[in-house]
Amino acid sequence: MRHVADIPHPDMKLTLLAWNGKYLLKCEQGSLEQTYKVSEMDLLGADADLPKLLDDTFVAAVLRRFADMRADFAAALERQDLV
């Protein structure tokens, strides 16, 4: 796996990796992680094309998903009396 870039963002860590003919966009917030895989053929110029993908709508959806993931995990812990 090859590290391509770190993408600055105030609310999460964004890392672009290349592996096995794919770009992996890794989004991290605390202990949670989301990974998006895109064929290198679909993003021939990752440096130019990736910022287009990371528009406000996409980033907002990723952040909402993190909130949902956190809530789902907390609810599971509570159902099992683990908190």
mmCIF file of C-alpha atoms in Angstrom:
data_model
loop_
_atom_site.group_PDB
_atom_site.id
_atom_site.type_symbol
_atom_site.label_atom_id
_atom_site.label_comp_id
_atom_site.label_asym_id
_atom_site.label_seq_id
_atom_site.Cartn_x
_atom_site.Cartn_y
_atom_site.Cartn_z
ATOM 1 C CA MET A 1 0.000 0.000 0.000
ATOM 2 C CA ARG A 2 1.384 3.362 -1.025
ATOM 3 C CA HIS A 3 0.625 6.625 0.769
ATOM 4 C CA VAL A 4 -0.368 9.233 -1.822
ATOM 5 C CA ALA A 5 -1.482 12.232 0.226
ATOM 6 C CA ASP A 6 -2.861 13.583 3.462
ATOM 7 C CA ILE A 7 -5.781 15.891 2.793
ATOM 8 C CA PRO A 8 -6.302 18.623 5.377
ATOM 9 C CA HIS A 9 -9.701 18.806 7.032
ATOM 10 C CA PRO A 10 -10.639 20.311 10.417
ATOM 11 C CA ASP A 11 -13.122 17.597 11.471
ATOM 12 C CA MET A 12 -11.501 14.349 10.333
ATOM 13 C CA LYS A 13 -8.307 12.823 9.061
ATOM 14 C CA LEU A 14 -8.346 12.168 5.303
ATOM 15 C CA THR A 15 -5.690 9.961 3.727
ATOM 16 C CA LEU A 16 -5.360 8.934 0.097
ATOM 17 C CA LEU A 17 -3.680 5.575 -0.498
ATOM 18 C CA ALA A 18 -2.990 3.537 -3.631
ATOM 19 C CA TRP A 19 -3.231 -0.240 -3.590
ATOM 20 C CA ASN A 20 -3.922 -2.989 -6.077
ATOM 21 C CA GLY A 21 -5.096 -0.711 -8.895
ATOM 22 C CA LYS A 22 -7.349 1.323 -6.615
ATOM 23 C CA TYR A 23 -7.235 4.583 -4.731
ATOM 24 C CA LEU A 24 -8.464 4.299 -1.169
ATOM 25 C CA LEU A 25 -9.830 7.398 0.511
ATOM 26 C CA LYS A 26 -9.605 6.725 4.224
ATOM 27 C CA CYS A 27 -11.698 8.982 6.471
ATOM 28 C CA GLU A 28 -11.055 8.775 10.217
ATOM 29 C CA GLN A 29 -12.682 10.432 13.188
ATOM 30 C CA GLY A 30 -11.603 9.161 16.585
ATOM 31 C CA SER A 31 -11.944 5.373 16.654
ATOM 32 C CA LEU A 32 -14.234 5.303 13.605
ATOM 33 C CA GLU A 33 -13.166 4.844 10.003
ATOM 34 C CA GLN A 34 -14.783 4.925 6.563
ATOM 35 C CA THR A 35 -12.936 3.822 3.442
ATOM 36 C CA TYR A 36 -13.957 4.524 -0.138
ATOM 37 C CA LYS A 37 -12.299 2.573 -2.963
ATOM 38 C CA VAL A 38 -12.079 3.967 -6.492
ATOM 39 C CA SER A 39 -10.429 2.363 -9.484
ATOM 40 C CA GLU A 40 -7.267 4.192 -10.568
ATOM 41 C CA MET A 41 -8.782 4.166 -14.072
ATOM 42 C CA ASP A 42 -11.717 6.242 -12.803
ATOM 43 C CA LEU A 43 -9.404 8.856 -11.281
ATOM 44 C CA LEU A 44 -6.591 9.167 -13.774
ATOM 45 C CA GLY A 45 -5.437 12.407 -12.212
ATOM 46 C CA ALA A 46 -6.069 11.857 -8.516
ATOM 47 C CA ASP A 47 -4.414 15.155 -7.676
ATOM 48 C CA ALA A 48 -6.845 17.000 -9.923
ATOM 49 C CA ASP A 49 -9.976 14.819 -9.654
ATOM 50 C CA LEU A 50 -10.032 14.038 -5.937
ATOM 51 C CA PRO A 51 -10.750 17.582 -4.722
ATOM 52 C CA LYS A 52 -13.804 17.586 -7.000
ATOM 53 C CA LEU A 53 -15.126 14.507 -5.196
ATOM 54 C CA LEU A 54 -14.553 16.040 -1.772
ATOM 55 C CA ASP A 55 -17.191 18.708 -2.201
ATOM 56 C CA ASP A 56 -19.277 20.079 0.664
ATOM 57 C CA THR A 57 -22.123 17.621 0.050
ATOM 58 C CA PHE A 58 -19.871 14.552 0.177
ATOM 59 C CA VAL A 59 -17.974 15.735 3.257
ATOM 60 C CA ALA A 60 -21.222 16.562 5.073
ATOM 61 C CA ALA A 61 -22.532 13.051 4.316
ATOM 62 C CA VAL A 62 -19.328 11.467 5.640
ATOM 63 C CA LEU A 63 -19.574 13.491 8.857
ATOM 64 C CA ARG A 64 -23.269 12.550 9.293
ATOM 65 C CA ARG A 65 -22.333 8.910 8.773
ATOM 66 C CA PHE A 66 -19.723 9.204 11.538
ATOM 67 C CA ALA A 67 -22.407 10.582 13.864
ATOM 68 C CA ASP A 68 -24.721 7.689 12.919
ATOM 69 C CA MET A 69 -21.930 5.144 13.432
ATOM 70 C CA ARG A 70 -21.161 6.583 16.869
ATOM 71 C CA ALA A 71 -24.852 6.494 17.836
ATOM 72 C CA ASP A 72 -25.280 2.925 16.567
ATOM 73 C CA PHE A 73 -22.269 1.726 18.537
ATOM 74 C CA ALA A 74 -23.363 3.521 21.717
ATOM 75 C CA ALA A 75 -26.840 2.002 21.374
ATOM 76 C CA ALA A 76 -25.371 -1.497 20.955
ATOM 77 C CA LEU A 77 -23.231 -1.018 24.057
ATOM 78 C CA GLU A 78 -26.257 0.154 25.998
ATOM 79 C CA ARG A 79 -28.438 -2.777 24.836
ATOM 80 C CA GLN A 80 -25.800 -5.186 26.080
ATOM 81 C CA ASP A 81 -25.313 -3.300 29.371
ATOM 82 C CA LEU A 82 -21.681 -2.625 28.506
ATOM 83 C CA VAL A 83 -21.702 1.047 29.513
#
